[in-house]
Amino acid sequence: MSNQFNPRDITWLSFNERVLQEAMDEEVPLHLRIRFLGIFSNNLDEFFRVRVAGLKRAMDFKDKFITESFYQPPTKILQNINDIVIQQQQNFDKTWKKIQVDMADHHIFIRNAKNLSKNHQEFVTKYFDEMVESNVIPILLNENSPMPYLRDKSLYMGIAMRKKKFQYESKFAIIEVPSKILGRFVSLPDEDNITHNVMLLEDVIAFNLPHIFSYFGYDEFQAHCFKVTKDAEFDLDNDIKTTLAEKIEKGIKSRRKGKPTRFVFDKEMDKALLEFLIRKLNLSKKDSIIPGGKIHNFRHFMDFPDVFETDLKPVERTSFDHPECVGKRITDVIQKSDILLNFPYHHFTPVIDLLREAAMDPEVKSIQITAYRLASNSKVINALINAVRNGKDVTVMLELRARFDEESNLRWKEILEQEGVKVLVGIPNKKVHAKLCVIKKRSQNKTLQYGFVSTGNFNEKTARIYGDHLLMTSDRAIMADINKIFMVLRKPKEDITTALKSCKNLLVCPTSMREKIIHHIDKEIEEAKAGRKTLIIIKSNSLSDRILISKLYEAATAGVVVKLIIRGIYCAVNQKDFKEKLMAISIVDEYLEHARVMYFYNKGSEDTYISSADWMTRNLDYRIEAAAKITQKNLKKEIKDILEIQLNDNVKGRILDKKLSNFYVKSGDKKIRSQIETYHYLREKAKV
């Protein structure tokens, strides 16, 4: 089994290593290197909250299905994970030390409690008194009392206190760092107009420990940070009297009490305090107890203060207008021809404009749209609320089970329903991940329909940093299928299979997408056996579905040319009997490669789809997903051109091989960095 597939979780760690490579790369601008360390840390937190938690749950089962689901026994994978994570943590710490040296070369310093000037000491004391002290709650620890509740995602300081006269007597305490309230970083006053000094909030607290604990008379303090990562899964109860929203709320509360899956601590922590914490948290050798550097919850460094000089930043590549959308009503444009928006290169504005136009158009009768992850101050939602206030019938399929966005989506549900929007909350046991919108208007006794299909969320914030495709269209066949999907979503208790199978143009999960993908691969296999030209190009965030991987193996064995661009999880392994070697790369760069695209040569007809679904079993069999076929010749060429640019990336492309070695692609004399080349390609098209 292990010779045919790489374990999903190990390949995910390999992806996160590619993120760490970006932080290690000295050619990457300094502020982006820091940001990549933050992304690496945030990714790892979620990995332990979800995947490691799932593996630990699976250890309780001996069923063969569990082993097949993970490709290896969970115990073996967990041990492998622990070894890899410890090694990555060491590389992380080395990288952070090197970055700090590079920051110092540019007069940027992170100060701590021991290296403050007199002026900075006065500032920190005053800042603590005015801003911090009221948010600090010290908790004294003792052997006979239960361990206080520790929150996931929070950062804690473990404090060992002593009196110089009684060195062998220690008192322990913990303090939760109030970074959620105050932010993690404190900018210290400039003293020479050259140097930028930044202090972490925990160091502000550490500097003031004698004041905090003055009542006890301690005169020696050791303070080191730690954090606990907890199981983020929650089970929804089967009480039919309870709504899904109520079950989600209950699940969020239960998540806060999840079992620890990882304990990360400063390796310089007082040994007696460390032993105390491990014992009181009921951690054992099977748990991930990971020594690290001084700083934890590094995800906050994604928002490190902007103290960098202009020459340390890359040449700005700002988003630009799609040429077909400049100075025109988007509604009129897409009645004549489809538009393909490529984010983050194109502005997200046309999507908002289309919804705003619909809200104000007296002929528009209804808007139906799916929502998975929304911006915190969503312009999409604002446009939909405006539509309701203008008398439109608005339906939003709001996926309440979008992981880690549950609370946010519950809040949006309340806001939308208060405004009169009809909110759908999905189908039991199936997340709605499709990215769809259909707008209906009645004009001159005719019903017109138009809207959009996307590979990514309708989120104007992430559209600035995620690479995605969005098709704006009035294609009748596509709109008809979107309507069918919404009919299913409106009546989730009825049999969905028959209704979704009636979709003729969209490839839909969980009914037809897998079947149609296999059909396309089979056609390429037939062509290869006949000695004719073949080509399959798949771009996806993840490739882990065993059936489709095996089908790609079959295609490569038959001689089909298969090229893959997989950002993250990649479970395929090249086999010796492949007639045509699988070409597989991963691109990790400034933007998150999020688009899903399928291309099949098909005797020259070049069938091309954009999709919301990754090639994972969960997406194909347990979610509502949709893929739209691109039929307009110029748009098909545009997507193919972008795919070719990405396949030729020899700067940020990494080879996906059996050993997960993450070697960079080395080919050709000319350097091709696909995100920059794609920007220039689309910029030139915008000028035509």
XYZ file of C-alpha atoms in Angstrom:
688
model
C 0.000 0.000 0.000
C 2.739 2.454 0.973
C 4.359 1.914 -2.440
C 1.212 3.089 -4.209
C 0.191 6.075 -2.081
C 1.891 8.547 0.228
C 0.035 9.110 3.541
C -2.096 12.227 3.318
C -0.870 13.777 6.561
C 2.804 13.284 5.769
C 2.351 14.945 2.361
C 0.610 17.849 4.093
C 3.660 18.328 6.317
C 5.728 18.298 3.144
C 3.566 21.153 1.843
C 4.105 23.114 5.051
C 7.821 22.574 4.601
C 7.500 24.359 1.252
C 5.984 27.290 3.134
C 8.980 27.207 5.488
C 11.294 27.170 2.455
C 9.879 30.558 1.480
C 10.830 31.933 4.895
C 14.318 30.424 4.520
C 14.836 31.909 1.045
C 16.975 35.040 1.428
C 15.799 36.316 -1.962
C 12.277 36.663 -0.563
C 11.684 40.171 0.880
C 12.208 40.299 4.628
C 8.645 41.164 5.623
C 7.328 38.275 3.500
C 9.781 35.853 5.110
C 8.344 36.815 8.486
C 4.837 36.414 7.094
C 5.649 32.924 5.802
C 6.828 31.932 9.283
C 3.432 33.103 10.540
C 1.625 31.097 7.846
C 3.715 28.009 8.657
C 2.823 28.314 12.337
C -0.875 28.901 11.679
C -1.002 25.930 9.295
C 0.617 23.692 11.881
C -1.835 24.799 14.572
C -4.793 23.816 12.393
C -3.084 20.548 11.423
C -2.831 19.517 15.063
C -6.335 20.731 15.852
C -7.879 18.665 13.059
C -5.673 16.002 11.504
C -3.628 14.916 14.518
C -6.806 14.953 16.596
C -8.436 12.678 13.985
C -5.500 10.280 14.028
C -5.646 10.049 17.816
C -9.341 9.285 17.620
C -8.641 6.633 14.986
C -6.169 4.907 17.317
C -9.168 3.762 19.354
C -10.389 1.653 16.428
C -8.878 -1.523 15.043
C -11.073 -1.625 11.966
C -9.298 -2.194 8.651
C -11.215 0.753 7.190
C -9.374 3.131 9.479
C -5.973 1.946 8.276
C -7.074 2.159 4.631
C -8.411 5.670 5.181
C -4.991 6.863 6.333
C -2.927 4.530 4.045
C -0.889 3.493 7.141
C -1.738 2.631 10.769
C -2.483 5.863 12.713
C 0.124 5.035 15.382
C 2.852 4.838 12.750
C 1.744 8.088 11.110
C 1.631 9.900 14.467
C 5.190 8.867 15.266
C 6.290 9.993 11.815
C 4.477 13.306 12.298
C 6.181 13.898 15.630
C 9.633 13.276 14.155
C 8.981 15.553 11.176
C 7.469 18.359 13.257
C 10.396 18.397 15.709
C 12.832 18.640 12.790
C 10.757 21.383 11.152
C 10.601 23.253 14.466
C 14.405 23.219 14.626
C 14.593 24.594 11.081
C 11.977 27.168 12.010
C 14.024 28.348 15.002
C 17.203 28.594 12.901
C 15.312 30.559 10.246
C 13.894 32.982 12.788
C 17.366 33.594 14.260
C 18.719 34.335 10.781
C 15.818 36.668 9.993
C 16.482 38.596 13.207
C 20.105 39.069 12.132
C 18.891 40.374 8.764
C 16.395 42.659 10.521
C 19.207 44.081 12.661
C 21.141 44.900 9.470
C 18.185 47.122 8.580
C 17.915 48.638 12.079
C 14.834 46.655 13.061
C 14.963 45.065 16.522
C 12.664 43.018 18.699
C 13.332 44.116 22.267
C 12.704 42.076 25.384
C 12.524 42.842 29.101
C 16.309 42.636 29.494
C 17.532 44.917 26.699
C 15.507 48.129 27.069
C 16.960 51.617 27.221
C 15.921 53.856 30.106
C 13.445 55.731 27.879
C 11.939 52.485 26.665
C 11.679 51.173 30.229
C 9.648 54.239 31.167
C 7.455 53.823 28.086
C 6.843 50.117 28.759
C 5.977 50.773 32.409
C 3.474 53.460 31.414
C 2.022 51.346 28.590
C 1.515 48.439 30.981
C -0.182 50.652 33.567
C -2.526 52.285 31.063
C -3.266 49.485 28.581
C -2.220 46.072 29.794
C -2.645 45.657 33.546
C -6.443 45.650 33.527
C -6.373 42.767 31.010
C -3.876 40.594 32.911
C -5.230 37.922 35.263
C -2.450 36.001 37.073
C -3.434 32.518 38.235
C -1.370 30.877 40.978
C -0.814 27.142 40.591
C -0.539 24.547 43.297
C -0.411 20.787 43.460
C -3.693 20.327 45.278
C -5.858 22.433 42.943
C -7.082 21.434 39.475
C -5.385 22.944 36.462
C -7.268 26.036 35.291
C -8.982 25.828 31.906
C -6.538 26.683 29.101
C -7.952 28.019 25.864
C -6.935 26.757 22.468
C -5.238 29.405 20.276
C -4.278 31.423 23.378
C -0.708 32.104 24.422
C 0.303 31.605 28.044
C 3.249 32.641 30.164
C 4.480 30.092 32.682
C 6.111 31.891 35.591
C 8.445 30.470 38.241
C 8.962 32.814 41.215
C 11.502 32.600 44.010
C 12.981 34.628 46.864
C 16.751 34.987 46.859
C 16.889 33.870 50.500
C 14.944 30.672 49.731
C 16.276 29.419 46.396
C 14.763 25.949 46.790
C 11.223 27.181 47.221
C 9.336 28.064 44.060
C 5.868 29.330 43.333
C 4.296 28.825 39.920
C 1.758 30.958 38.084
C 0.364 31.374 34.584
C -0.841 34.454 32.723
C -2.835 34.428 29.500
C -1.305 36.974 27.116
C -4.219 39.278 26.090
C -3.117 39.549 22.454
C -6.675 39.196 21.148
C -7.596 42.430 22.932
C -4.380 44.438 22.583
C -2.567 42.872 19.641
C 0.753 41.085 19.925
C 3.144 43.912 19.051
C 4.043 47.175 20.769
C 6.017 49.718 18.759
C 8.494 51.521 20.999
C 9.283 55.212 20.466
C 12.055 55.936 17.945
C 15.162 57.340 19.577
C 17.269 58.162 16.533
C 14.862 58.269 13.535
C 16.720 55.265 12.105
C 16.068 52.349 14.410
C 12.683 50.636 14.664
C 12.078 48.854 17.967
C 9.221 46.400 18.445
C 8.294 44.577 21.635
C 6.083 41.539 22.099
C 3.209 41.889 24.513
C 4.445 38.981 26.650
C 7.750 40.799 27.125
C 5.899 43.898 28.261
C 4.232 41.698 30.881
C 7.537 40.009 31.791
C 9.151 43.393 32.414
C 6.375 44.201 34.867
C 6.289 40.887 36.762
C 7.803 42.409 39.960
C 4.905 44.868 39.978
C 2.269 42.207 39.228
C 3.411 39.933 42.058
C 4.668 42.631 44.449
C 2.223 41.467 47.120
C 4.120 38.174 47.563
C 7.598 39.616 47.972
C 9.285 37.544 45.261
C 12.469 38.979 43.789
C 13.412 36.408 41.122
C 11.234 35.592 38.137
C 11.510 33.260 35.170
C 8.838 33.649 32.503
C 8.534 31.435 29.429
C 5.706 31.020 26.960
C 3.765 27.902 26.065
C 0.577 26.969 24.271
C -1.785 24.024 24.117
C -3.406 22.924 20.843
C -6.707 21.087 21.251
C -8.917 18.755 19.251
C -11.099 21.059 17.119
C -13.572 18.422 15.942
C -17.030 18.338 17.436
C -19.895 15.933 16.985
C -23.359 17.190 16.104
C -26.022 15.498 18.213
C -28.967 13.735 16.574
C -31.723 15.544 18.431
C -34.315 16.219 15.720
C -35.817 18.992 17.850
C -32.565 20.949 17.684
C -31.808 23.138 14.666
C -28.462 22.895 12.887
C -27.547 26.371 14.137
C -28.194 25.304 17.731
C -26.120 22.165 17.214
C -23.253 24.223 15.792
C -23.382 26.596 18.771
C -23.276 23.631 21.130
C -20.412 22.117 19.147
C -18.374 25.339 19.339
C -18.724 25.293 23.119
C -17.676 21.632 23.291
C -14.656 22.385 21.053
C -13.309 24.635 23.805
C -13.078 21.550 26.017
C -11.276 19.426 23.434
C -8.438 17.137 24.418
C -4.888 18.501 24.009
C -3.159 17.310 20.835
C 0.062 19.296 21.240
C 1.986 21.079 23.977
C 4.629 23.522 22.696
C 6.932 25.264 25.127
C 10.048 27.376 25.396
C 12.880 24.877 25.820
C 14.437 27.258 28.393
C 11.406 26.919 30.673
C 12.065 26.145 34.349
C 12.242 22.339 34.519
C 10.140 22.042 37.662
C 7.423 24.211 36.114
C 7.539 22.206 32.861
C 7.112 18.926 34.723
C 4.262 20.443 36.734
C 2.408 21.581 33.582
C 2.844 18.250 31.779
C 1.582 16.386 34.826
C -1.410 18.657 35.452
C -2.401 18.592 31.767
C -2.334 14.778 31.833
C 0.077 14.631 28.914
C 2.034 11.474 28.133
C 4.729 10.291 25.741
C 2.127 9.583 23.063
C 1.166 13.263 23.044
C 3.089 15.785 20.960
C 5.261 17.562 23.530
C 7.433 19.837 21.436
C 10.262 22.051 22.718
C 10.646 25.260 20.782
C 12.085 28.744 20.891
C 11.101 31.720 22.971
C 8.207 32.822 20.765
C 5.002 30.827 20.218
C 1.692 31.568 18.488
C 3.836 32.800 15.645
C 0.713 33.112 13.493
C 0.438 36.675 14.807
C 3.578 37.482 12.802
C 1.438 37.449 9.662
C 0.484 40.921 10.913
C 3.949 42.109 11.945
C 4.144 45.949 12.085
C 5.047 47.667 8.825
C 8.469 48.973 9.839
C 10.246 47.998 6.629
C 11.779 50.486 4.231
C 10.379 50.646 0.719
C 13.507 49.139 -0.807
C 12.988 45.983 1.259
C 9.648 45.319 -0.404
C 8.988 43.776 -3.829
C 7.821 45.853 -6.752
C 4.122 46.232 -6.070
C 1.853 44.309 -8.423
C -1.512 45.846 -7.685
C -4.744 44.326 -8.944
C -6.181 45.920 -12.059
C -9.535 46.203 -13.806
C -10.650 43.530 -16.224
C -10.700 45.352 -19.592
C -14.297 44.311 -20.331
C -15.541 45.793 -17.051
C -14.185 49.336 -17.301
C -16.892 52.006 -17.465
C -19.681 49.534 -18.263
C -22.616 47.918 -16.501
C -21.472 44.388 -15.720
C -25.017 43.136 -16.283
C -24.948 44.351 -19.894
C -21.476 42.962 -20.562
C -22.220 39.387 -19.510
C -25.455 39.304 -21.502
C -23.215 39.469 -24.582
C -20.199 37.393 -23.566
C -18.637 35.524 -20.663
C -15.995 37.171 -18.501
C -13.233 35.305 -16.690
C -11.849 37.066 -13.628
C -8.450 35.841 -12.449
C -7.728 36.781 -8.856
C -5.703 38.400 -7.342
C -4.570 39.896 -10.649
C -8.020 41.251 -11.511
C -10.042 43.355 -9.096
C -12.877 41.619 -7.258
C -14.944 44.776 -7.824
C -17.009 43.467 -10.812
C -18.532 40.793 -8.556
C -19.659 43.439 -6.054
C -20.794 45.723 -8.886
C -22.928 42.966 -10.422
C -24.685 42.351 -7.097
C -25.160 46.069 -6.518
C -26.609 46.506 -9.994
C -29.011 43.644 -9.317
C -30.002 45.235 -6.009
C -30.955 48.471 -7.746
C -32.398 47.075 -10.991
C -36.227 47.234 -10.820
C -36.461 44.319 -13.263
C -34.432 41.939 -11.050
C -36.706 39.619 -9.084
C -34.342 37.326 -7.187
C -30.751 36.542 -6.232
C -29.527 33.149 -5.037
C -25.931 32.719 -3.841
C -23.779 30.339 -1.812
C -21.497 31.558 0.993
C -18.735 29.599 2.701
C -16.110 32.018 4.061
C -16.978 35.712 4.008
C -14.927 38.835 4.656
C -15.343 40.276 8.155
C -17.025 43.367 6.706
C -18.466 41.705 3.635
C -19.402 43.912 0.701
C -21.135 40.869 -0.798
C -23.465 40.679 2.209
C -24.001 44.437 2.164
C -25.077 44.248 -1.488
C -27.482 41.385 -0.728
C -29.027 43.292 2.177
C -29.446 46.278 -0.124
C -31.226 43.990 -2.597
C -33.706 42.833 0.056
C -34.397 46.422 1.053
C -35.154 47.117 -2.608
C -37.748 44.367 -2.685
C -35.757 41.502 -4.195
C -36.169 37.886 -3.131
C -32.710 36.970 -1.808
C -31.598 33.469 -0.814
C -28.200 32.761 0.729
C -26.933 29.228 1.199
C -24.721 29.837 4.242
C -22.551 26.879 5.218
C -22.522 26.938 9.008
C -20.024 24.058 9.162
C -17.185 25.882 7.391
C -14.392 24.897 9.760
C -13.219 27.698 12.074
C -15.732 30.081 10.438
C -18.715 28.618 12.300
C -19.070 31.510 14.742
C -18.702 34.106 12.011
C -21.309 32.397 9.828
C -23.745 32.100 12.739
C -23.394 35.851 13.163
C -24.039 36.424 9.450
C -27.096 34.156 9.639
C -28.596 36.330 12.338
C -27.841 39.549 10.433
C -29.251 38.244 7.153
C -32.427 36.870 8.681
C -33.055 40.129 10.518
C -32.937 41.886 7.132
C -35.396 39.452 5.529
C -32.947 37.284 3.588
C -33.909 33.622 3.298
C -30.969 31.700 4.767
C -30.438 28.043 3.857
C -28.083 26.070 6.073
C -27.355 23.034 3.956
C -27.912 19.309 3.752
C -27.412 16.841 6.606
C -23.957 15.195 6.451
C -22.901 17.170 3.370
C -21.172 20.543 3.377
C -22.118 22.938 0.587
C -18.789 24.029 -0.872
C -19.930 25.001 -4.391
C -19.375 28.663 -5.353
C -22.506 29.700 -7.256
C -24.762 32.657 -7.906
C -27.837 33.094 -10.109
C -29.743 36.346 -10.656
C -33.172 36.425 -12.315
C -34.771 39.411 -13.967
C -37.934 39.903 -15.969
C -37.483 42.178 -18.978
C -39.905 42.696 -21.882
C -41.882 39.594 -20.909
C -38.728 37.488 -20.921
C -36.906 35.902 -18.014
C -33.173 36.530 -18.112
C -30.725 34.724 -15.871
C -27.059 35.414 -15.219
C -24.522 35.021 -12.438
C -21.199 33.412 -11.701
C -19.329 30.224 -10.822
C -16.039 30.334 -8.944
C -13.153 28.216 -7.704
C -12.898 30.304 -4.531
C -14.971 32.054 -1.902
C -16.921 35.227 -2.545
C -14.606 37.119 -0.247
C -13.101 40.427 -1.335
C -10.340 40.204 1.294
C -8.929 36.811 0.331
C -9.410 37.639 -3.372
C -6.403 39.965 -2.951
C -4.077 37.110 -1.964
C -5.695 33.880 -3.276
C -5.248 32.748 -6.863
C -8.735 31.855 -8.181
C -10.901 31.920 -11.316
C -14.455 33.247 -11.473
C -16.663 32.887 -14.542
C -19.345 35.550 -15.003
C -21.907 34.275 -17.470
C -25.483 34.316 -18.727
C -25.168 30.823 -20.214
C -28.684 29.351 -19.979
C -27.514 25.784 -19.415
C -25.258 26.768 -16.523
C -27.955 28.917 -14.930
C -30.485 26.095 -15.283
C -28.168 23.753 -13.379
C -27.502 26.320 -10.652
C -31.268 26.639 -10.194
C -31.538 22.856 -9.847
C -28.873 22.883 -7.140
C -30.721 25.592 -5.218
C -33.948 23.608 -5.510
C -32.147 20.740 -3.777
C -30.784 23.080 -1.108
C -34.263 24.395 -0.408
C -35.564 20.867 0.262
C -32.608 19.111 1.901
C -34.671 16.246 3.359
C -35.674 14.911 -0.044
C -33.527 12.547 -2.121
C -30.814 14.726 -3.613
C -29.315 12.170 -5.972
C -32.024 12.241 -8.638
C -32.295 16.022 -8.611
C -28.544 16.639 -8.873
C -28.120 13.996 -11.575
C -30.470 16.034 -13.746
C -27.739 18.690 -14.054
C -26.582 18.449 -17.652
C -23.778 21.009 -17.877
C -22.252 21.509 -14.445
C -20.293 18.595 -13.034
C -21.771 18.202 -9.573
C -20.688 16.382 -6.423
C -21.603 13.986 -4.992
C -23.397 12.661 -8.091
C -21.699 13.200 -11.439
C -18.277 14.828 -11.050
C -16.260 11.719 -10.228
C -18.039 9.758 -12.972
C -17.394 12.480 -15.589
C -13.734 12.846 -14.586
C -13.226 9.101 -15.032
C -15.030 9.304 -18.382
C -12.636 12.025 -19.561
C -9.583 10.073 -18.394
C -10.854 6.932 -20.151
C -11.181 8.863 -23.403
C -7.554 10.018 -23.119
C -6.496 6.407 -22.426
C -8.271 5.279 -25.618
C -6.461 7.958 -27.609
C -3.081 6.998 -26.122
C -3.619 3.329 -27.006
C -4.444 4.404 -30.556
C -1.175 6.350 -30.707
C -2.791 9.752 -30.877
C -2.053 12.951 -28.936
C -3.214 13.082 -25.336
C -2.937 15.545 -22.477
C -4.456 15.873 -19.023
C -3.670 18.901 -16.851
C -5.079 19.002 -13.348
C -4.629 21.904 -10.966
C -5.883 21.323 -7.434
C -5.151 22.215 -3.835
C -5.001 18.536 -2.914
C -4.884 15.122 -4.576
C -5.667 12.259 -2.202
C -8.649 10.359 -3.642
C -7.508 6.774 -4.165
C -9.861 6.024 -7.078
C -8.819 9.047 -9.136
C -5.128 8.580 -8.335
C -5.394 4.969 -9.528
C -7.107 6.222 -12.695
C -4.222 8.626 -13.327
C -1.837 5.686 -12.819
C -3.792 3.770 -15.459
C -3.581 6.730 -17.827
C 0.185 7.146 -17.339
C 0.688 3.418 -17.846
C -1.200 3.681 -21.158
C 0.998 6.590 -22.240
C -1.292 9.556 -21.536
C 0.635 12.748 -20.832
C -0.433 13.782 -17.321
C 0.653 17.108 -15.804
C -0.333 18.041 -12.272
C -0.108 21.274 -10.285
C -0.944 20.387 -6.699
C -0.338 22.971 -4.000
C -0.744 20.855 -0.883
C -1.604 17.215 -0.189
C -0.227 14.909 -2.890
C -0.654 11.177 -2.282
C 0.299 9.903 -5.742
C 3.582 8.064 -6.343
C 5.262 7.513 -9.709
C 5.292 3.836 -10.699
C 8.044 2.092 -12.645
C 5.652 0.719 -15.259
C 4.345 4.143 -16.299
C 4.795 4.583 -20.022
C 4.557 8.347 -19.547
C 5.957 9.763 -16.299
C 3.585 11.860 -14.232
C 4.754 15.461 -14.126
C 3.769 16.893 -10.760
C 4.782 20.214 -9.246
C 3.708 22.432 -6.371
C 3.875 26.222 -6.483
C 4.246 28.122 -3.209
C 4.727 31.854 -3.598
C 3.412 35.211 -2.439
C -0.184 34.371 -3.425
C -1.978 31.223 -2.293
C -2.602 28.996 -5.332
C -6.258 28.137 -4.716
C -7.772 27.559 -8.170
C -9.013 24.138 -9.304
C -8.839 23.504 -13.039
C -9.288 20.386 -15.188
C -8.084 20.191 -18.784
C -8.534 17.229 -21.139
C -7.188 17.386 -24.706
C -10.092 15.251 -26.029
C -9.058 15.002 -29.694
C -8.350 18.728 -29.833
C -11.634 19.974 -28.373
C -9.716 20.867 -25.161
C -12.432 20.360 -22.565
C -11.683 22.794 -19.720
C -13.413 23.124 -16.354
C -13.050 25.383 -13.338
C -14.182 23.786 -10.106
C -14.742 24.304 -6.394
C -13.703 20.706 -5.629
C -10.323 19.294 -4.745
C -9.566 15.726 -5.767
C -10.267 14.413 -2.283
C -12.835 11.810 -1.258
C -14.492 14.249 1.144
C -15.103 16.735 -1.692
C -16.194 14.249 -4.318
C -18.498 12.101 -2.164
C -19.525 14.158 0.858
C -19.916 17.738 -0.339
C -22.020 19.710 -2.772
C -19.503 20.931 -5.346
C -19.717 22.224 -8.896
C -17.437 22.473 -11.916
C -18.298 24.675 -14.892
C -17.138 23.948 -18.428
C -15.492 26.898 -20.159
C -16.942 27.046 -23.660
C -15.824 30.440 -24.968
C -12.710 29.865 -27.096
C -10.759 32.931 -25.919
C -11.346 32.048 -22.256
C -10.281 28.438 -22.794
C -7.056 29.728 -24.326
C -6.548 32.115 -21.412
C -6.823 29.331 -18.846
C -4.569 27.040 -20.898
C -1.972 29.802 -21.222
C -1.992 30.377 -17.467
C -1.643 26.641 -16.831
C 1.327 26.475 -19.212
C 2.988 29.400 -17.431
C 2.554 27.617 -14.120
C 3.839 24.301 -15.456
C 7.018 26.095 -16.571
C 7.675 27.729 -13.184
C 11.356 27.122 -12.365
C 11.609 29.635 -9.506
C 8.785 28.740 -7.120
C 7.875 25.331 -8.530
C 8.847 22.270 -6.484
C 8.963 18.708 -7.825
C 6.489 16.373 -6.135
C 8.395 13.122 -5.923
C 8.103 9.868 -4.016
C 10.472 10.974 -1.245
C 8.693 14.339 -0.711
C 12.081 16.021 -1.025
C 10.703 19.392 -2.240
C 13.513 19.995 -4.718
C 13.035 23.142 -6.792
C 12.331 22.731 -10.507
C 15.504 23.431 -12.486
C 14.856 23.818 -16.190
C 15.724 26.209 -18.993
C 18.000 29.233 -19.029
C 15.276 31.791 -18.437
C 13.836 32.178 -14.945
C 10.052 31.820 -14.955
C 8.201 32.776 -11.776
C 4.620 31.961 -12.671
C 2.839 34.519 -10.494
C 4.882 37.368 -11.975
C 4.563 35.976 -15.509
C 0.797 35.543 -15.074
C 0.523 39.131 -13.868
C 2.353 40.425 -16.950
C 0.372 38.132 -19.267
C -2.983 39.398 -17.978
C -1.740 42.987 -17.773
C -0.847 42.899 -21.461
C -4.271 41.469 -22.322
C -5.843 44.317 -20.353
C -4.048 46.838 -22.577
C -5.317 45.345 -25.847
